[in-house]
Coordinates of C-alpha atoms and ligand atoms in Angstrom, one line a residue:
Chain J
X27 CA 94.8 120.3 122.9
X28 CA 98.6 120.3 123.9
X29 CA 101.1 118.0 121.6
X30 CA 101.6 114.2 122.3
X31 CA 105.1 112.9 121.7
X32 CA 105.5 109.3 121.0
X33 CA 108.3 109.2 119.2
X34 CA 110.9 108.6 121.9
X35 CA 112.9 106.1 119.8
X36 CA 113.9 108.7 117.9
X37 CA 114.9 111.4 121.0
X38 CA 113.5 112.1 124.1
X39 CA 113.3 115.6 125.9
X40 CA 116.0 116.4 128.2
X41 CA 115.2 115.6 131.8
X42 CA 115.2 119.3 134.1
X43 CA 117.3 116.9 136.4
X44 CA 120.0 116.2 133.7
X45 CA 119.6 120.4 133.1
X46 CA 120.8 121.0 136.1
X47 CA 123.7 118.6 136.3
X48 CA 124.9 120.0 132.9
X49 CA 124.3 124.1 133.7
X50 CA 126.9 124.9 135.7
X51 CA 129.0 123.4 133.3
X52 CA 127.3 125.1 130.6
X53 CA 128.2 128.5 132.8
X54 CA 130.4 129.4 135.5
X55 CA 132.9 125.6 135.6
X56 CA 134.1 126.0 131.0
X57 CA 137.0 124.5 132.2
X58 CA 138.6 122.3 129.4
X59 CA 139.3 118.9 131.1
X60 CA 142.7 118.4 129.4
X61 CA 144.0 121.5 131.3
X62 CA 146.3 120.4 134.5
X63 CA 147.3 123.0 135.7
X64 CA 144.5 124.6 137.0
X65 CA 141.4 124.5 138.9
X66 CA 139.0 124.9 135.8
X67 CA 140.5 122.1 134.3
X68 CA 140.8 119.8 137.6
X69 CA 137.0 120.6 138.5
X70 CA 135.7 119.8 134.6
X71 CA 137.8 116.8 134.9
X72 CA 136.4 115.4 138.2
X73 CA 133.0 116.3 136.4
X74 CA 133.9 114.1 133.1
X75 CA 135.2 111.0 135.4
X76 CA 131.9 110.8 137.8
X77 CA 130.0 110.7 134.9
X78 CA 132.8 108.6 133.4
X79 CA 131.6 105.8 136.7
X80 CA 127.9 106.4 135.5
X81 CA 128.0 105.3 132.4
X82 CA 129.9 102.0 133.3
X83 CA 127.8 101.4 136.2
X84 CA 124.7 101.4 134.2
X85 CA 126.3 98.8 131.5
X86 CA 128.5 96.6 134.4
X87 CA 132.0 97.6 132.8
X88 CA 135.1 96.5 135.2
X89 CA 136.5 99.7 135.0
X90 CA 135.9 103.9 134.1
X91 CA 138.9 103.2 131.2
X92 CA 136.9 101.6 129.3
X93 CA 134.6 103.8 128.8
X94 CA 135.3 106.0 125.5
X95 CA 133.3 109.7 124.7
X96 CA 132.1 110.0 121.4
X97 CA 129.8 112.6 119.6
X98 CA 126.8 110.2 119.8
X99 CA 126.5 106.1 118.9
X100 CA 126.8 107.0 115.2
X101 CA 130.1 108.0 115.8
X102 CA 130.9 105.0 117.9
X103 CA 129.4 102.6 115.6
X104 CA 131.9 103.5 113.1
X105 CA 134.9 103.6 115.6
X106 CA 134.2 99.9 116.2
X107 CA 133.2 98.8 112.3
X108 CA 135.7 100.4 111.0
X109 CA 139.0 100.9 113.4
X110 CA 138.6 97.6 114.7
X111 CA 138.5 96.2 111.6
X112 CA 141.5 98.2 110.3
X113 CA 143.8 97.2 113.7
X114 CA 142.7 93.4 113.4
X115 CA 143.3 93.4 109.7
X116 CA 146.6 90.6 109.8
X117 CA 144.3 88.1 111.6
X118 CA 141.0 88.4 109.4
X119 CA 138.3 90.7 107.2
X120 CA 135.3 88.8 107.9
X121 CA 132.5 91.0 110.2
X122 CA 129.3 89.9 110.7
X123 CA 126.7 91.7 111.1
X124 CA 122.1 91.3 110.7
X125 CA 120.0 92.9 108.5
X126 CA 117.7 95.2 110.5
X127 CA 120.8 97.1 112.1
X128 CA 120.6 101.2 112.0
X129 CA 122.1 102.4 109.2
X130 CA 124.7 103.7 111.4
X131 CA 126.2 100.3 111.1
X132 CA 124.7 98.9 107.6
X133 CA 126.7 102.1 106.3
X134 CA 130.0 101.3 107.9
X135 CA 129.9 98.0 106.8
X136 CA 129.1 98.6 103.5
X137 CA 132.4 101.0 103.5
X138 CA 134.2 98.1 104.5
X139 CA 133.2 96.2 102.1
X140 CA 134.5 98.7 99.4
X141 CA 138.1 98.8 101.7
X142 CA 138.6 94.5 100.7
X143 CA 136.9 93.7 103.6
X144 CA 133.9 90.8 103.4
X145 CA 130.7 91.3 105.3
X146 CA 128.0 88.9 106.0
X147 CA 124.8 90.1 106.8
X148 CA 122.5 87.4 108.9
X149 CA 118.9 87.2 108.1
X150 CA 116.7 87.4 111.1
X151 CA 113.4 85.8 111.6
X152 CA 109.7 87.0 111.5
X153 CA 109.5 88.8 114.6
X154 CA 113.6 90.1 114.0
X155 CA 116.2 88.3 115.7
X156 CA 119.0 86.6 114.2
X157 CA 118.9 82.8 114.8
X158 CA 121.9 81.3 116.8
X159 CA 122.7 78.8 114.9
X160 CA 123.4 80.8 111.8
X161 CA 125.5 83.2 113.5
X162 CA 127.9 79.9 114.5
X163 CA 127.6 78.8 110.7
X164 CA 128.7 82.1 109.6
X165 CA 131.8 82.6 111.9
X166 CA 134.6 81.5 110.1
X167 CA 138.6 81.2 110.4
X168 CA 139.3 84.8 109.3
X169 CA 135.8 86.2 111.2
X170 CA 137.3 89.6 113.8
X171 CA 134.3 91.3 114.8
X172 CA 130.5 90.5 115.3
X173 CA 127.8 93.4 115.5
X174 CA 124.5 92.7 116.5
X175 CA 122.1 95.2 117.9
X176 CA 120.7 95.1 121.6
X177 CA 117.4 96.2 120.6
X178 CA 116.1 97.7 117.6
X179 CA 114.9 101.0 117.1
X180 CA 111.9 100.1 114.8
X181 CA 110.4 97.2 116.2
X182 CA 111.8 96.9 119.7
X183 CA 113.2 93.5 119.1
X184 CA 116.0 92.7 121.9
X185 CA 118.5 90.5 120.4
X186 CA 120.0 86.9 122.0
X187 CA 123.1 89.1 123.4
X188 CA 124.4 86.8 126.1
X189 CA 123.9 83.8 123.7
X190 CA 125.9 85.7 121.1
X191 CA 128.6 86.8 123.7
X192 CA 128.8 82.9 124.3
X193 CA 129.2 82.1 120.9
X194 CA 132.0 84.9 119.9
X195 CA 133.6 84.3 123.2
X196 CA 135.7 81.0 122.8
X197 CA 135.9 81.5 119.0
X198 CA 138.4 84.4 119.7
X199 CA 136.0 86.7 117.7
X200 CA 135.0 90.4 119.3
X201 CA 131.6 91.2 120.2
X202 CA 130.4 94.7 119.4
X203 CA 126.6 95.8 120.5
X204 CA 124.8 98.7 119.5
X205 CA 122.9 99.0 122.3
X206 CA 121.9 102.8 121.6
X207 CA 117.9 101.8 122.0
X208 CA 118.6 99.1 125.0
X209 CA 120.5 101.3 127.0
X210 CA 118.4 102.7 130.2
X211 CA 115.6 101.0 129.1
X212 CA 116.4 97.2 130.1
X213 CA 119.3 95.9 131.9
X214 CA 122.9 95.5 130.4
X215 CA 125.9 93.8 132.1
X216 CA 129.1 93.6 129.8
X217 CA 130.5 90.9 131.6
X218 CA 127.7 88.5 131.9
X219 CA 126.9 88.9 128.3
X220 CA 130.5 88.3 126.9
X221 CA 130.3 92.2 124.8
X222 CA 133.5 93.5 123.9
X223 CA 132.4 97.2 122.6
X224 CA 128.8 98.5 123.3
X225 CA 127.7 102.1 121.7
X226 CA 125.5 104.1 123.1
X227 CA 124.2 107.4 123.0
X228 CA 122.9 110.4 125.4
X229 CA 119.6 111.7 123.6
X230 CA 117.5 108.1 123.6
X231 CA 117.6 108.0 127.6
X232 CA 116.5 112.4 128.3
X233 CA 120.0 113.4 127.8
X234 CA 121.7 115.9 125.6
X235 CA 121.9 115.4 122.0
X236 CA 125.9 115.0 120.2
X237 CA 127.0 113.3 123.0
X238 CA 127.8 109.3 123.3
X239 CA 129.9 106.9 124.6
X240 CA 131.7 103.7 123.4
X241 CA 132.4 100.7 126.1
X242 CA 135.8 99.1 124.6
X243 CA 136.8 95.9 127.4
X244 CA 140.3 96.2 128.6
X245 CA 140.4 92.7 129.7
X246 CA 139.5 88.9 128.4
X247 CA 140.1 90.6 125.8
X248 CA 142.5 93.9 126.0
X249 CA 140.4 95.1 122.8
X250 CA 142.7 97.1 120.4
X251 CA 141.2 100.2 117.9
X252 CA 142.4 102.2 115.5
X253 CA 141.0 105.9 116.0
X254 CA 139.1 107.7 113.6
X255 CA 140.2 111.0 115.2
X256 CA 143.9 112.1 115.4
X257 CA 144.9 115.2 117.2
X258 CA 145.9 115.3 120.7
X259 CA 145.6 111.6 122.1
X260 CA 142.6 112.5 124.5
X261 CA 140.7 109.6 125.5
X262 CA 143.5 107.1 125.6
X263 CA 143.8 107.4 121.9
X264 CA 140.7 106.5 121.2
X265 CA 139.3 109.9 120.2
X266 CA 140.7 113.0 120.0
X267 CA 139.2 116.5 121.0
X268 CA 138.1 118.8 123.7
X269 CA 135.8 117.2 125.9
X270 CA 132.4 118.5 125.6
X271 CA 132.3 118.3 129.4
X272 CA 128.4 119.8 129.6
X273 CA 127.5 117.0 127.5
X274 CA 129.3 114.1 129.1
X275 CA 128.2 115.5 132.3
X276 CA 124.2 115.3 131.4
X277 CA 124.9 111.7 129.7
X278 CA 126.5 110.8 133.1
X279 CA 123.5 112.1 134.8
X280 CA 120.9 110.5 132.3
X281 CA 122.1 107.5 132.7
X282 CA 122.6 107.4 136.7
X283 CA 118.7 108.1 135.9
X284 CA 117.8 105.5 134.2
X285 CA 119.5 103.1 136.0
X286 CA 118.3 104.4 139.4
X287 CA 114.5 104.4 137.7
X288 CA 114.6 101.8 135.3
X289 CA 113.1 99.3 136.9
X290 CA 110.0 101.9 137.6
X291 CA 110.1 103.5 134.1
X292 CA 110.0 99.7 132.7
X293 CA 107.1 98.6 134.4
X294 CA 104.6 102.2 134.0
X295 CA 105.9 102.6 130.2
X296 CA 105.2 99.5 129.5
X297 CA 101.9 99.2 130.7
X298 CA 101.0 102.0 128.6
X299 CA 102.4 100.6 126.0
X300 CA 100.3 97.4 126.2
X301 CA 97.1 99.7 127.3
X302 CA 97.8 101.5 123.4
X303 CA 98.0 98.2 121.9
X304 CA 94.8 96.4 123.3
X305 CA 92.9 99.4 122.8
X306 CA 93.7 100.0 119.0
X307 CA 94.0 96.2 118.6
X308 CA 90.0 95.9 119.8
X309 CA 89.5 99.2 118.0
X310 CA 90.8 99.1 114.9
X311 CA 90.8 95.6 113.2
X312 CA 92.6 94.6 110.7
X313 CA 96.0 95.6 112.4
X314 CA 98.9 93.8 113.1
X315 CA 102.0 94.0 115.3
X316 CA 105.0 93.7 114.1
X317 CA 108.3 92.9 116.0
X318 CA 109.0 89.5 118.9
X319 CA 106.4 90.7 121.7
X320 CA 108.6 88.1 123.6
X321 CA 111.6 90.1 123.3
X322 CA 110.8 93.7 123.4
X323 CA 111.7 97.2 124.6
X324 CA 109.1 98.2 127.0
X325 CA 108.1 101.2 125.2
X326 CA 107.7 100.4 121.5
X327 CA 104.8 99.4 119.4
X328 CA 105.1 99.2 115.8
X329 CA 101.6 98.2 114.3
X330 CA 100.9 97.8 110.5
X331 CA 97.6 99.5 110.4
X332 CA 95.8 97.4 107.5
X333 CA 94.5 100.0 104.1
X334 CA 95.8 103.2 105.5
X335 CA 99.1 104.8 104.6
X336 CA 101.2 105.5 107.7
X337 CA 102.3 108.9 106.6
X338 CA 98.6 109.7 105.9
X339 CA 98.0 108.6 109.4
X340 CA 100.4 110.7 111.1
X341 CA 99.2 114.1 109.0
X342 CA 95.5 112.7 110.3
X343 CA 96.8 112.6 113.9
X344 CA 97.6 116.4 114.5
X345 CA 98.2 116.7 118.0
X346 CA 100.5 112.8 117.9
X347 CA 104.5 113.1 117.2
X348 CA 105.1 109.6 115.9
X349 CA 106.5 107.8 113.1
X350 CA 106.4 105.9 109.8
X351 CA 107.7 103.3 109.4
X352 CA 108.7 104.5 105.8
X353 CA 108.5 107.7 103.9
X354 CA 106.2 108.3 100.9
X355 CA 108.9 110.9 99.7
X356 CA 109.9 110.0 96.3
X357 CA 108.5 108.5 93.4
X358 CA 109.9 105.1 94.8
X359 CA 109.6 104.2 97.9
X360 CA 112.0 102.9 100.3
X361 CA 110.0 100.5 102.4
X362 CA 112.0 100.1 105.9
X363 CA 114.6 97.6 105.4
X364 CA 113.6 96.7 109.1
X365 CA 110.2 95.9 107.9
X366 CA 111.2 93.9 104.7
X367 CA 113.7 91.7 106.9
X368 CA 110.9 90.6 108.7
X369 CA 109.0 89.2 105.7
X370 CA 106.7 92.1 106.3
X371 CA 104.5 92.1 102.6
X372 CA 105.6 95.1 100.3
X373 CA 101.7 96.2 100.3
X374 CA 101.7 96.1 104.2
X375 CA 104.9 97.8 105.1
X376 CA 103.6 101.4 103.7
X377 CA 100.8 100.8 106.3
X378 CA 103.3 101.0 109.5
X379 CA 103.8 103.6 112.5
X380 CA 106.2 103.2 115.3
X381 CA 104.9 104.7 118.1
X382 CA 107.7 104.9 121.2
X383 CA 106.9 105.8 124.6
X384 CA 108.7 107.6 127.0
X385 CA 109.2 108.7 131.1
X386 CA 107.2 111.5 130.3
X387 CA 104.1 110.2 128.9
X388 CA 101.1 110.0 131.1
X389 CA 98.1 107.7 131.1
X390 CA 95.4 110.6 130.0
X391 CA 98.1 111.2 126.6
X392 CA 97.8 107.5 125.9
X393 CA 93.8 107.8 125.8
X394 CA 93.7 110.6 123.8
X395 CA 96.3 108.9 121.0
X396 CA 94.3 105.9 121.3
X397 CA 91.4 108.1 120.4
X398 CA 92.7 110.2 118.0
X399 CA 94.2 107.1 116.0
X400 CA 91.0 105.0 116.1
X401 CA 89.0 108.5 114.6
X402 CA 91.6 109.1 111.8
X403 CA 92.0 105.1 110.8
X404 CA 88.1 105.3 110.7
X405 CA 88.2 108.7 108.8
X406 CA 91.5 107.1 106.2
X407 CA 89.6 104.1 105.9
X408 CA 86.1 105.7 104.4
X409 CA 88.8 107.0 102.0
X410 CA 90.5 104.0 101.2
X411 CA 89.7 102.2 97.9
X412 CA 91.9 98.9 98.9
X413 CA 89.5 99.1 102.4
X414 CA 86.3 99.0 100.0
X415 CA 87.8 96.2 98.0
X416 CA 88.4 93.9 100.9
X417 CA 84.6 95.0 102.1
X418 CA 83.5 93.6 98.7
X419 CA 85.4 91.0 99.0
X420 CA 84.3 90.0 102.4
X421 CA 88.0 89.3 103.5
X422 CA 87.0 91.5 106.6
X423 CA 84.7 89.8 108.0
X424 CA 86.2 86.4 108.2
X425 CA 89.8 88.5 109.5
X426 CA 87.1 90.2 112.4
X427 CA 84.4 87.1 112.7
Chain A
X19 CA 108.4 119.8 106.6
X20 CA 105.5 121.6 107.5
X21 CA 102.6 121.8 104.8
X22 CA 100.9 124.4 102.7
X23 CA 97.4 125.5 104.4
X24 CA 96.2 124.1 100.9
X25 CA 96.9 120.7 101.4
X26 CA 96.0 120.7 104.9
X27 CA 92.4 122.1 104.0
X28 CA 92.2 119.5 101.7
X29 CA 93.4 117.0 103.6
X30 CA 91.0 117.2 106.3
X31 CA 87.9 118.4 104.3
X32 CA 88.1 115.9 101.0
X33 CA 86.1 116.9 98.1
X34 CA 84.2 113.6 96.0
X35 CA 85.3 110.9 98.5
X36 CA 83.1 107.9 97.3
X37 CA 82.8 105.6 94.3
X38 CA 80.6 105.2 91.2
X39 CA 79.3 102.5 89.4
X40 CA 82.0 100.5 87.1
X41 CA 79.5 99.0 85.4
X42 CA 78.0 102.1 84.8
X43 CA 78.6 103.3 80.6
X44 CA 78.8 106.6 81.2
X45 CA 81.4 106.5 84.1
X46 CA 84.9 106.2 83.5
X47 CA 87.7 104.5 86.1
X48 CA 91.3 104.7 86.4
X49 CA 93.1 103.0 89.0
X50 CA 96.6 104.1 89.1
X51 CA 99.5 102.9 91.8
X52 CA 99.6 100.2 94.3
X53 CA 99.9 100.1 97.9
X54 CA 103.0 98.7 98.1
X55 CA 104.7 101.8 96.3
X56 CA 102.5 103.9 99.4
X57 CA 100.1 105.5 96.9
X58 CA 97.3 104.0 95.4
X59 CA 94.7 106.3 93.5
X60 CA 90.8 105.5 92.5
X61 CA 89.6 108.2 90.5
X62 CA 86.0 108.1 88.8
X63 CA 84.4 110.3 85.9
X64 CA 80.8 110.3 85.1
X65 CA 79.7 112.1 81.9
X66 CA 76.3 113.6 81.2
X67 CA 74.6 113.8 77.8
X68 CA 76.4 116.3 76.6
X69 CA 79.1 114.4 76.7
X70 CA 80.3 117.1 80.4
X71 CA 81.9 115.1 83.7
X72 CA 78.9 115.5 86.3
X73 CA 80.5 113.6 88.4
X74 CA 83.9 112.9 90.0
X75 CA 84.6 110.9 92.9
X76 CA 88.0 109.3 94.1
X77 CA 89.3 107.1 96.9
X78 CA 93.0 107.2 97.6
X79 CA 95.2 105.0 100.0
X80 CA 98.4 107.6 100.5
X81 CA 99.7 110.5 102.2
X82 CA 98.2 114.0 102.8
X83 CA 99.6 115.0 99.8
X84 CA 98.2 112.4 97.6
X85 CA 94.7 112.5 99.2
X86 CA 94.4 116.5 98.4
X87 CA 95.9 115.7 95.1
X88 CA 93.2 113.7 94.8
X89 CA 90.5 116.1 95.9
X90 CA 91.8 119.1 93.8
X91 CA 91.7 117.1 90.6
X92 CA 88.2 115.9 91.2
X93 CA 87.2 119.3 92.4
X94 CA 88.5 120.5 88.5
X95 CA 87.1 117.6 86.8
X96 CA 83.2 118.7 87.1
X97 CA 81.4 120.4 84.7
X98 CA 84.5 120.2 82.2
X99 CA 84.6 118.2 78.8
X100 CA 86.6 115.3 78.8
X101 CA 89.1 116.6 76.3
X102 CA 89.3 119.6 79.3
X103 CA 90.3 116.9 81.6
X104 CA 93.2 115.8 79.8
X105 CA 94.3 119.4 79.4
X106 CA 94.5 119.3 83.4
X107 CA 98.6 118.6 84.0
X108 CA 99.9 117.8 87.3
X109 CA 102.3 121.0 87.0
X110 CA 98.5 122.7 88.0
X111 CA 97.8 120.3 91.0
X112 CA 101.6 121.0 92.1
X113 CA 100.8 125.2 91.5
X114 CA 97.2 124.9 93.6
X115 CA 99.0 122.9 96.6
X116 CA 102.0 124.3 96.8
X117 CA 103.4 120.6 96.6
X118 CA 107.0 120.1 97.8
X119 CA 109.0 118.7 95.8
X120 CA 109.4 115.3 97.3
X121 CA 105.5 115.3 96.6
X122 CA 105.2 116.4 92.9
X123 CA 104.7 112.5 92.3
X124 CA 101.2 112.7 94.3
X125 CA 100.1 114.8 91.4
X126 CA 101.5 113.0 88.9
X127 CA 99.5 109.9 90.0
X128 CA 96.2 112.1 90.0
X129 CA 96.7 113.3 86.1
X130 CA 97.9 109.4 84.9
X131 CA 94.4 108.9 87.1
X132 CA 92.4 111.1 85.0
X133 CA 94.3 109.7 81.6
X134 CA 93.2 106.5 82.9
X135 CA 89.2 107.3 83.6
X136 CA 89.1 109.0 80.6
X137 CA 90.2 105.9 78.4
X138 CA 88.3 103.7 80.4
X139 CA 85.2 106.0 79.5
X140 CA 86.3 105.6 75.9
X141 CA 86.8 102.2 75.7
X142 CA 83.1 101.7 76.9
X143 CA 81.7 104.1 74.8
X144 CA 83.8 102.4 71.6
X145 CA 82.5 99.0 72.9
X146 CA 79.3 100.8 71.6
X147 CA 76.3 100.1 74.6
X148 CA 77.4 96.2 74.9
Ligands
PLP15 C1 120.0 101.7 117.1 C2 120.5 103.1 116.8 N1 121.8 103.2 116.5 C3 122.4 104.4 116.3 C4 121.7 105.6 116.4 C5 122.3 106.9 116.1 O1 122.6 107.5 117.3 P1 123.2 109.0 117.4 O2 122.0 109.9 117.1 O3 123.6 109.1 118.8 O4 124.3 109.1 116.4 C6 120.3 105.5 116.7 C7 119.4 106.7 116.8 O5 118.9 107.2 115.8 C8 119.7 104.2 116.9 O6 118.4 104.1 117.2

């Protein structure tokens, strides 16, 4: 029995296709991109600006300039949350952000707030996106930047972007996106959806790991940012350091990819997606989904599978890579703050697996997760003393009847 | 982080899954934990005559680590006295399963469980047969 990997939210396996765009850079053109006056420098440089046109092309940006490389959307997260804050300081400290963001923005903003800055941190609703209307409440006189995920890497959830581009827009207020989970997987258009800065990153879409990039609009708004990186100017500024031209190369690649196939990918992942949820819906009673199935990434399912412990389940599902969606690892445990900002109940959340999908699942590994989760529920469940008190209690039957 | 071919064995092949009686007066119960802190442990005693565990069963919602916590402890229980079964510390569960450290609460939850059977036998057997 070969290994199943759904767990493609959290990295994907390099595509052979991006391989080979990246090995010759990995080999025979080292070339460092900043050198001009020679051929190794000229050809990595082409290499870095193609892929440079790749990346904007897949997001819609005006021009290559605006595109930024980082060491992943981590690193461009904080670029944005806290050098933009730090440029725009004279005209306001007010960012807003939403509670189920990765914690490579919750973390920023919490820095800020120790800097002077105030944060305000939007609720979202039960199936996780932020409700308009509060987001207008919330901008105020002294509001610079809001930051609102695309998607979310937990649930799926795609956020309201071109409503919240609308609403930053005429305000005067910059729109950030981390669109690390969105990006390649549903369609993105910086212009039509009034963002300002967009991070994203190579390993969610079959690139190379430590690689990213961060969009920053040169126009309607010429967007201004400090840089956390000084040495050497590279990038316009914005972040300096040798290119890591294999790197930028395979996320130019990935995403010419996914752009090309996304329309494809889309439509098979997320049939197997929905083929994994029927079945282990109709299997496996009581379990719920969690997330907007309205608004969601094509390839995620995060289920709350009713008197078993998700990390119990994982261990019980030997040949599945998937998740939890929290970790039983200390003597109190962090139920996902993704979870809790849904209203998801404390004795629930322990009960939750994200399982991601990805181009390179087929439709005989979705059968065989589907069966090996329905045996090990069964198998957890015989186990379970909270499954034998809702049997006594007959609060199964009437969920199944 | 990978685990011990201990817990895994236990894991997948459970000693004592099951329940006794409550109501039973020679079978002690201790619930300890709750699902919303991920672990919740069921762990029943029954005492013969002579006053020995003949029985142990448990039922845990939690991880690997806390199901063959679970198992090992019952496993231990039988055929000891129940002053021998609060000897049992969890420093033995952690020894036997080569628990990481992130998991040594897993066995603390399986000795408070075995506290807790073994005053819940008491307390019956004080009540005096009512
Ligand atoms: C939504 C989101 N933001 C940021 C990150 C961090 O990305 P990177 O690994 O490129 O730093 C991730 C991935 O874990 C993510 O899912």
């Amino acid at each position: 029995m070969s290994r199943v990997y759904l767990d493609n939210n959290a990295t994907t396996r390099l595509d052979p296709r991006v391989l080979d765009a990246m090995m010759p850079y990995l080999t025979d053109r080292f070339g460092n991109a900043a050198s001009r006056s020679h051929a190794f420098g000229w050809e990595a440089e082409e290499a870095v600006e193609k892929a440079r046109e790749q990346v904007a092309g897949l997001i819609g940006a005006e021009s290559t300039k605006e595109i930024v490389w980082t060491s992943g959307a981590t690193e461009s997260n904080n670029i944005v949350i806290k050098g933009v804050t730090s440029m725009y300081a004279e005209q306001g400290r007010h960012v807003i952000t939403q509670r189920t963001e990765h914690k490579a923005v919750l973390d920023p903003c919490k820095f800020l707030e120790t800097q002077g800055s105030s944060v305000t941190v939007l609720d979202v609703d039960s199936g996780g996106r932020i409700r308009l209307e509060e987001l207008e409440s919330a901008i105020r006189e002294d509001t610079i930047l809001v930051s609102v995920m695309f998607a979310n890497n937990e649930i799926g959830t795609i956020q309201p972007i071109a409503e919240i581009g609308r609403l930053c827009k005429p305000r005067g207020v910059l729109f950030h996106t981390d669109a690390t989970q969105a990006f390649g997987k549903v369609p993105i258009d910086v212009q039509a959806m009034g963002i300002d800065l967009l991070s994203c990153s190579g390993h969610k879409i079959y690139g190379p790991k430590g690689v990213g990039a961060l969009f920053v609009r040169r126009r309607a708004p010429r967007v201004r940012c400090r840089p956390l990186f000084h040495g050497g100017g590279h990038e316009r500024g914005f972040r300096s350091g040798t290119l890591n031209v294999p790197g930028i190369v395979g996320l130019g690649q990935a995403a010419a990819l996914t752009g090309a196939e996304m329309a494809a990918d889309a439509a098979r992942i997320g049939a197997l997606r929905d083929r994994l949820w029927t079945a282990l819906r109709d299997r496996i009673e009581p379990i719920t989904r969690n997330g907007d199935p309205q608004h969601c990434l094509p390839n995620t399912l995060n289920l709350s599978v009713h008197y078993v412990e998700g990390e119990g389940l994982m261990m019980a599902c030997k040949d599945l890579a998937f998740s939890s969606g929290s970790a039983c690892t200390s003597a109190s445990l962090e139920p996902s703050h993704v979870l809790k900002a849904l209203g998801v109940a404390d004795d629930v959340a322990p009960s939750s697996i994200r399982l991601s999908l990805g181009r390179f699942n087929t439709a005989d590994e979705v059968e065989t997760a589907i069966d090996q989760i329905t045996r090990a529920v069964e198998r957890l469940r015989a186990m379970s003393p909270t499954y034998e008190m809702a049997l006594q209690a007959g609060s199964l039957q009437r969920r199944t009847g | 982080m990978p685990y011990s071919e201990k817990i895994l064995q236990h894991f997948e092949h459970p000693q004592n899954v099951g329940s006794l009686d409550t109501d039973d007066p020679h079978v002690g119960t201790g619930v300890v934990g709750s699902p919303a802190c991920g672990d919740m442990l069921r762990l029943q005693i029954r005492v013969g005559d002579d006053g020995r565990i003949v029985e142990a069963k448990f039922k845990t919602f939690g991880c690997g680590s806390a199901i063959a916590s679970s198992s090992v402890a019952t496993e231990w229980l039988k055929g000891r006295t129940v002053e021998e079964a609060l000897a049992l510390k969890n420093t033995d569960i952690v020894e036997e399963l080569q628990l990481p450290l992130v998991k040594i609460h897993c066995s603390v939850l399986a000795e408070e469980a075995i506290r807790a059977a073994v005053a819940d036998l008491r307390a019956k057997q004080a009540g005096g047969g009512s």
